[in-house]
mmCIF file of C-alpha atoms in Angstrom:
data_model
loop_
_atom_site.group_PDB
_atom_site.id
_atom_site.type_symbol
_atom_site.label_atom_id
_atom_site.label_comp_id
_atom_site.label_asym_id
_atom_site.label_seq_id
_atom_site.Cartn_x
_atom_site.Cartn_y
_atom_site.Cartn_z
ATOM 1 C CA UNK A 1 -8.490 -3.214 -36.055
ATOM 2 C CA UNK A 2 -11.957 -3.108 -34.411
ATOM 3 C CA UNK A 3 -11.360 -7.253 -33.816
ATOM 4 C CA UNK A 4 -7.957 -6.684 -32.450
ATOM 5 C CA UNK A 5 -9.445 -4.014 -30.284
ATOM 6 C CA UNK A 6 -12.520 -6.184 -29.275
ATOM 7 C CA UNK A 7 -10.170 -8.675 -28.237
ATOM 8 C CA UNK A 8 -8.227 -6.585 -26.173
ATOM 9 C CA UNK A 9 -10.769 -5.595 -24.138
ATOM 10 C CA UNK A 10 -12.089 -8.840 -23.386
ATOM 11 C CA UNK A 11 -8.398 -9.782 -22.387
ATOM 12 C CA UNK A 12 -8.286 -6.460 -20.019
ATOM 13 C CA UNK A 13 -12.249 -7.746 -18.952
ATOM 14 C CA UNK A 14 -10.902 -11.240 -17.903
ATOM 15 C CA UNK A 15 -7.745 -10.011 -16.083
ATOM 16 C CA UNK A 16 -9.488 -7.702 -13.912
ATOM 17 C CA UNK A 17 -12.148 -10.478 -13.248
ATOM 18 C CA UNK A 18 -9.758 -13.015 -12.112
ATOM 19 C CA UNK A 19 -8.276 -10.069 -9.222
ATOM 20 C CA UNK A 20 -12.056 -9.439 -8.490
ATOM 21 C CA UNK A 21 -12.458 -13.108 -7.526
ATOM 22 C CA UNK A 22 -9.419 -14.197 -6.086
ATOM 23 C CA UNK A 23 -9.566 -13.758 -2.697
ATOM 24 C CA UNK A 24 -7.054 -16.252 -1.102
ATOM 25 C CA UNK A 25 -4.799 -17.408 -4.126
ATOM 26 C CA UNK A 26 -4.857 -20.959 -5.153
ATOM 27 C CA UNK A 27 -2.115 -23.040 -4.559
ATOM 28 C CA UNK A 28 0.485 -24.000 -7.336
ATOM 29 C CA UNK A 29 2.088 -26.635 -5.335
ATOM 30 C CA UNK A 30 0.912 -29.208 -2.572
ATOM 31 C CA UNK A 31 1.250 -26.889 0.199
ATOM 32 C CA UNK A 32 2.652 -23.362 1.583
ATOM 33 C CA UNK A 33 3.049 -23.934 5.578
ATOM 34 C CA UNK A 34 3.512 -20.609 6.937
ATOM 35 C CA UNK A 35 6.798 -19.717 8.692
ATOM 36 C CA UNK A 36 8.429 -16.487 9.696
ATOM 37 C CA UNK A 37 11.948 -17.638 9.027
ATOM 38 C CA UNK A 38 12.513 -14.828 5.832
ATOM 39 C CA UNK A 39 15.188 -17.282 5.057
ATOM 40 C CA UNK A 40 13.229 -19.375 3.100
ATOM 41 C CA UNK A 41 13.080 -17.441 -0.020
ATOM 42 C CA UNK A 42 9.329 -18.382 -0.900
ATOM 43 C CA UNK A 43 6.816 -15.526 -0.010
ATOM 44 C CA UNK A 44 2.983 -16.811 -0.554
ATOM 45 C CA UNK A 45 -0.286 -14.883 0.328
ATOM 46 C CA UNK A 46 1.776 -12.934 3.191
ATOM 47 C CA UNK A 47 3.442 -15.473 4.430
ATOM 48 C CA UNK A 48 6.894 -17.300 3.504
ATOM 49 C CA UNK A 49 6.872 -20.780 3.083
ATOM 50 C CA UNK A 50 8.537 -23.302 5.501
ATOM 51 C CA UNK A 51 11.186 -25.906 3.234
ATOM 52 C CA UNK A 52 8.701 -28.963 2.414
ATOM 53 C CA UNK A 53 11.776 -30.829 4.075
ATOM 54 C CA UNK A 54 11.313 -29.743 7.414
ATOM 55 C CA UNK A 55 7.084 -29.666 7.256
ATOM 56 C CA UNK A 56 5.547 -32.860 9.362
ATOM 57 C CA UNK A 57 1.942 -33.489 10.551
ATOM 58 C CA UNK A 58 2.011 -30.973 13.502
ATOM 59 C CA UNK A 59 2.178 -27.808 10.928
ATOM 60 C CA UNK A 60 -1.716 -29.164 9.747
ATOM 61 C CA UNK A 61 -3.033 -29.639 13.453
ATOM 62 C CA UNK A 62 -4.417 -28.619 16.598
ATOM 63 C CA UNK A 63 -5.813 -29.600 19.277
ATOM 64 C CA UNK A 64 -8.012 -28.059 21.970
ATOM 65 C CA UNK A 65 -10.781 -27.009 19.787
ATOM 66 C CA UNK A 66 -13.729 -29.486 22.053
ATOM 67 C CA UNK A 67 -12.627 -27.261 25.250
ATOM 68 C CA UNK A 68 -14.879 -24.327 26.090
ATOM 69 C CA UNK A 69 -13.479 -20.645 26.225
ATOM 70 C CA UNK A 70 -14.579 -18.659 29.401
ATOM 71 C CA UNK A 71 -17.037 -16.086 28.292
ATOM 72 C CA UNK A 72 -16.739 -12.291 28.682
ATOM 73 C CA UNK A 73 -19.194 -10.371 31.351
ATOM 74 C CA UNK A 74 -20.126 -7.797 28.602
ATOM 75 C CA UNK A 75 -21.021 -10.079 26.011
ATOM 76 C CA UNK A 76 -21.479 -13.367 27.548
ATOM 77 C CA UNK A 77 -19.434 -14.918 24.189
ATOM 78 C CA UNK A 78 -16.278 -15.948 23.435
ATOM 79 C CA UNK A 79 -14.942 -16.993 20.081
ATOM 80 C CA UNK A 80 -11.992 -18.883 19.726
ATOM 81 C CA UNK A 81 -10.712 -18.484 15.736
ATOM 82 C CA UNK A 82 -8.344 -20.027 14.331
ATOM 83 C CA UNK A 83 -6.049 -18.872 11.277
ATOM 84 C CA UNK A 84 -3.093 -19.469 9.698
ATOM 85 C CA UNK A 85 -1.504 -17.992 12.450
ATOM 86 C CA UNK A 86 -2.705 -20.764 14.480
ATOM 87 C CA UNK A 87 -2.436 -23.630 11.973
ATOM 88 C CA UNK A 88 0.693 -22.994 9.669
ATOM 89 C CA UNK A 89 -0.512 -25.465 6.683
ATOM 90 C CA UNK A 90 -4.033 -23.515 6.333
ATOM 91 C CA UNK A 91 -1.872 -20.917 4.506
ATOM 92 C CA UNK A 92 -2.872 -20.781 0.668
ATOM 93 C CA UNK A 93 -6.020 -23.543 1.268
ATOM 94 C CA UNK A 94 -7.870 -19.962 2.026
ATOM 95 C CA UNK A 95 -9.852 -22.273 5.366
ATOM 96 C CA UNK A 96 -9.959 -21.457 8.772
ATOM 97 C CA UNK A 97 -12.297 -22.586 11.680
ATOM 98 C CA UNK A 98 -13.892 -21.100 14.238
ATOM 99 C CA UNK A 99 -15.621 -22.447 17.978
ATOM 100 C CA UNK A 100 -17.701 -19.703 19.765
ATOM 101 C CA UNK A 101 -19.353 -20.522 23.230
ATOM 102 C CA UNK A 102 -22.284 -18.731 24.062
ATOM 103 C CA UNK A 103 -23.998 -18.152 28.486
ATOM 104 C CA UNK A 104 -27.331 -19.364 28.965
ATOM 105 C CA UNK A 105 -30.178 -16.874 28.662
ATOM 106 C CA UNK A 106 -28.259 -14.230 25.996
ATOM 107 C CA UNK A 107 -24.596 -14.784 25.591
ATOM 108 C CA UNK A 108 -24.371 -12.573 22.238
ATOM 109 C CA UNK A 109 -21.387 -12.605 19.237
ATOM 110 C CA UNK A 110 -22.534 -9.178 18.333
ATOM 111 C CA UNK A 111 -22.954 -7.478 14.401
ATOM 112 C CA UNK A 112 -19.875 -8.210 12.752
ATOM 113 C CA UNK A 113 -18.738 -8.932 9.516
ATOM 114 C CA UNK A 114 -15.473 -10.700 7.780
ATOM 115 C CA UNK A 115 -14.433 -8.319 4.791
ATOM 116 C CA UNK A 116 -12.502 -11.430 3.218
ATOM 117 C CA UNK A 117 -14.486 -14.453 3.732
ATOM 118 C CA UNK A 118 -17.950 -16.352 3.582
ATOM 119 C CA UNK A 119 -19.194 -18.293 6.885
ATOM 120 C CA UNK A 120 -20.886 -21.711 7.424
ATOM 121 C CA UNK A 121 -21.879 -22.672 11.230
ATOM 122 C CA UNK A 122 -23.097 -25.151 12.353
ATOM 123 C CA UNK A 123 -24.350 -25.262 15.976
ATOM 124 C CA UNK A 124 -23.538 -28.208 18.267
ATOM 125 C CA UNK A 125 -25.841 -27.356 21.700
ATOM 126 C CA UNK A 126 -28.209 -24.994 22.339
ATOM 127 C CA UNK A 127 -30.302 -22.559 21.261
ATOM 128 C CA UNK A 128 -29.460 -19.499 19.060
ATOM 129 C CA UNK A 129 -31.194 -16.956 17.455
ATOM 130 C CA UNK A 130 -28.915 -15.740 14.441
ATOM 131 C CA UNK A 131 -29.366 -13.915 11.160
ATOM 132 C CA UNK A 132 -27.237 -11.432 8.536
ATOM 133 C CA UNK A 133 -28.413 -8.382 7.191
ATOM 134 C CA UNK A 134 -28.093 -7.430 3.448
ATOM 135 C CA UNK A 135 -26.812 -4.328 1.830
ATOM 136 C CA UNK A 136 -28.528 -1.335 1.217
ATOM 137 C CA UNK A 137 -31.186 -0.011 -0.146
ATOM 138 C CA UNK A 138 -33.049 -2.678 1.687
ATOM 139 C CA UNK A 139 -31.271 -3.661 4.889
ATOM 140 C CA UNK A 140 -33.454 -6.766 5.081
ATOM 141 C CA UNK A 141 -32.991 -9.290 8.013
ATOM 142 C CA UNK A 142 -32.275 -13.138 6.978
ATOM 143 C CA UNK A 143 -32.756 -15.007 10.570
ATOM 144 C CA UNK A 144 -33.796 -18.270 11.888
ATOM 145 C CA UNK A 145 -34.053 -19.573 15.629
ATOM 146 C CA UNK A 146 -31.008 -22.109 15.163
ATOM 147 C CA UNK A 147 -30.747 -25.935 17.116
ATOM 148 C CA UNK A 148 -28.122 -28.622 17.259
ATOM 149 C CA UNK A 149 -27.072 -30.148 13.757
ATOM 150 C CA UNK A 150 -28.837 -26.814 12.708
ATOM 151 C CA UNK A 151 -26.486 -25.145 9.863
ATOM 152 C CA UNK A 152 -26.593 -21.291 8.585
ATOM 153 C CA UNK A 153 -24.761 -19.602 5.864
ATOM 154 C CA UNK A 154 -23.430 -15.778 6.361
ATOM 155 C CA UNK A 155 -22.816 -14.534 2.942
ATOM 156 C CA UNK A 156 -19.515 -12.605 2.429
ATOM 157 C CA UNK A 157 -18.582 -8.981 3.889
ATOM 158 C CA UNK A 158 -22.681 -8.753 5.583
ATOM 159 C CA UNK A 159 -23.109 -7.855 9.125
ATOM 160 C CA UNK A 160 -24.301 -11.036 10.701
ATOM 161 C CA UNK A 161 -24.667 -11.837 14.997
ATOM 162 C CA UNK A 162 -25.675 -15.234 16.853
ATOM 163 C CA UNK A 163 -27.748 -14.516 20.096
ATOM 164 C CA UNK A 164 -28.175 -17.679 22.713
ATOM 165 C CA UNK A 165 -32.268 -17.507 23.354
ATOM 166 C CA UNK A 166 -31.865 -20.967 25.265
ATOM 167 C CA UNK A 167 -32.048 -21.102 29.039
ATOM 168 C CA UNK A 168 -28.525 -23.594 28.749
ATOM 169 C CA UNK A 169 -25.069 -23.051 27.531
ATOM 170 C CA UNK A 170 -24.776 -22.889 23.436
ATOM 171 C CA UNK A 171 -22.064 -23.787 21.030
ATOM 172 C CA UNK A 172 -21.423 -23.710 17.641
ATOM 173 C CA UNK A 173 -18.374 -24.097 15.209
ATOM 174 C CA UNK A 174 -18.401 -22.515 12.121
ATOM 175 C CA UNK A 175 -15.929 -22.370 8.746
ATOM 176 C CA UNK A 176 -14.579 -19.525 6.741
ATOM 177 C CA UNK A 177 -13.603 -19.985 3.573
ATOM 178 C CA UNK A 178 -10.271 -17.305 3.787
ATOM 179 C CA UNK A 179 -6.873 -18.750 6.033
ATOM 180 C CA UNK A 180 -7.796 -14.774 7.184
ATOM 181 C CA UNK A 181 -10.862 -13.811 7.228
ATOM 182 C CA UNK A 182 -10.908 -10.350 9.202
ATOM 183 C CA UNK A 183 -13.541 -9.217 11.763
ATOM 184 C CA UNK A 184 -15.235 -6.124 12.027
ATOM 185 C CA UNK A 185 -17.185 -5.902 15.281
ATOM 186 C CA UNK A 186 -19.934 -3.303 14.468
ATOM 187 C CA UNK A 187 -20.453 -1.357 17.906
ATOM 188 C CA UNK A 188 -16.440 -1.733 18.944
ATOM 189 C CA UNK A 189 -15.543 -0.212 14.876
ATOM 190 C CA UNK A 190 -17.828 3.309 15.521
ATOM 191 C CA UNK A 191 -17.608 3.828 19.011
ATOM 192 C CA UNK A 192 -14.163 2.080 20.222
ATOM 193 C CA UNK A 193 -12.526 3.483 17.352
ATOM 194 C CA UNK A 194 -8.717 4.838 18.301
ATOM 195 C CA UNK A 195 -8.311 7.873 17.990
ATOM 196 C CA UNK A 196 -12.176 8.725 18.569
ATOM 197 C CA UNK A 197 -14.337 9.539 15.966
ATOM 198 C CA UNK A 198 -15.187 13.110 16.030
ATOM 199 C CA UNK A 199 -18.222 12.859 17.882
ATOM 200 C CA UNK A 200 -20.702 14.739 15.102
ATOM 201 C CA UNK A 201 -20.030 12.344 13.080
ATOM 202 C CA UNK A 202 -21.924 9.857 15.383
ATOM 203 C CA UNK A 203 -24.429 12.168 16.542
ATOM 204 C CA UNK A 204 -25.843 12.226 12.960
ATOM 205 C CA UNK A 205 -24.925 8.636 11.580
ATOM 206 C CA UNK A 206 -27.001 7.115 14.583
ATOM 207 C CA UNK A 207 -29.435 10.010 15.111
ATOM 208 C CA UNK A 208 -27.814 10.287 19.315
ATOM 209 C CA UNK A 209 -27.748 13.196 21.526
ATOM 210 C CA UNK A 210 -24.027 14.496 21.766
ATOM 211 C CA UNK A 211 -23.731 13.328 25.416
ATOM 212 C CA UNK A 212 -24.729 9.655 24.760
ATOM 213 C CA UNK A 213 -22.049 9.294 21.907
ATOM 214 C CA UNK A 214 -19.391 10.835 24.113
ATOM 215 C CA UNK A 215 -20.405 8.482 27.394
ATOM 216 C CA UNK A 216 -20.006 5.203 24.870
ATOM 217 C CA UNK A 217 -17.247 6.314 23.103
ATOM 218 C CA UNK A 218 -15.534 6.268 27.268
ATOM 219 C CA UNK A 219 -16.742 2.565 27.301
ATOM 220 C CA UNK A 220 -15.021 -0.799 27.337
ATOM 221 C CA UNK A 221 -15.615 -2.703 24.037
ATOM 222 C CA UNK A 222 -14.818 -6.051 24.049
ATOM 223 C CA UNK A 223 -13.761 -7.998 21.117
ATOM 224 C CA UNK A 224 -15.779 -11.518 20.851
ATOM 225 C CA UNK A 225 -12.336 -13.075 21.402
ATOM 226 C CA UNK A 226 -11.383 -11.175 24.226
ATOM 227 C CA UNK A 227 -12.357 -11.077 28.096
ATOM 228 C CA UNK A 228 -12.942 -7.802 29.532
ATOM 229 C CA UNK A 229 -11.482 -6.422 32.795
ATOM 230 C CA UNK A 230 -14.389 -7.801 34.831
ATOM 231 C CA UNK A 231 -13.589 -11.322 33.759
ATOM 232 C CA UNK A 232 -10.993 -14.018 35.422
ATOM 233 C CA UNK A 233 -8.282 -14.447 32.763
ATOM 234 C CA UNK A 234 -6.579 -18.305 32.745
#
């Protein structure tokens, strides 16, 4: 009985590790391109699957990914990510890429984290100063002043930021290892949050006067992929 039992729990033990790992399933077939025609039966990682008949080459590709994105005024960054929403055949290969263009002289992708993927980047011009932060107790700051062919890893779910210290345009590209990865801009999370945060609860978190919270809670924040108000759209 106490074998039976002992194997039982390693069989509960092993299930529950396999959910804990699997972040983006693995595929059981060649591929899963992503469609929103419910008509094709198939539903994979939140997506249905196109009919392997009708996939070609243009469900794996894009193209635009050497042109630069115009850069917010608030942040003086743009990122341009792309998903499965973007590229259809990323869907169960649990990739996706990224291209973020930094201004000369600060051009910031603020503290953010991805709650479902890992991040590699590798910068192609320029100059940046980047660097995660780990957990607590210890909050400690990984960060290295970053040049081209320079590559940096951002371990999963920590806040992490890229900050151009170069007096010319920067750019890096950088891979995620989830077809959705998530982003949780720090500063637009707490104080752009809809509905508002009760204010107290800021006041305390960040040790601010009452006022301060409320006057930045009224503020624009911008996503990284967005332009704000002050900038041209194209």
């Amino acid at each position: 009985m106490k074998v039976a039992n002992f194997i039982l729990a390693l069989g509960v033990l092993a299930l529950a590790s396999s959910f804990a790992i699997a972040y983006d399933p693995s595929p059981l077939q060649d591929f899963c391109v992503a469609t929103d025609d419910a008509n094709s039966g198939v539903f994979v990682n939140g997506k249905f699957c196109k009919d392997p008949e009708h996939v070609t080459a243009d469900d794996f590709f894009y193209s635009g990914l050497n042109v630069a994105s115009e850069t917010s005024k608030q942040l003086g960054a743009r990122t341009n990510l792309l998903t499965v929403d973007s590229i259809p055949g990323l869907n169960t290969n649990g990739l996706s890429i990224v291209r973020i263009d930094y201004e000369a002289n600060g051009g910031l992708n603020p503290p953010h984290h991805h709650p479902r993927a890992s991040e590699i980047l590798t910068v192609l011009e320029g100059t940046l100063y980047a660097g995660f932060i780990s957990s607590n107790p210890d909050h400690r700051v990984f960060s290295k002043v970053l040049k081209a062919g320079d590559v940096f890893v951002f371990p999963l779910g920590l806040i992490h930021f890229q900050l151009n210290i170069g007096k010319t345009p920067a750019v890096a590209i950088a891979a995620l290892n989830s077809q959705n990865p998530g982003v949780v801009t720090t500063a637009n999370t707490v104080f752009g949050a809809s509905p508002s945060l009760v204010p107290d609860v800021l006041t305390r978190a960040f040790h601010l006067d009452k006022d301060l919270v409320t006057k930045l809670q009224k503020q624009e924040w911008v996503n990284p992929s967005e332009l704000d108000s002050y900038s041209n759209s194209y």
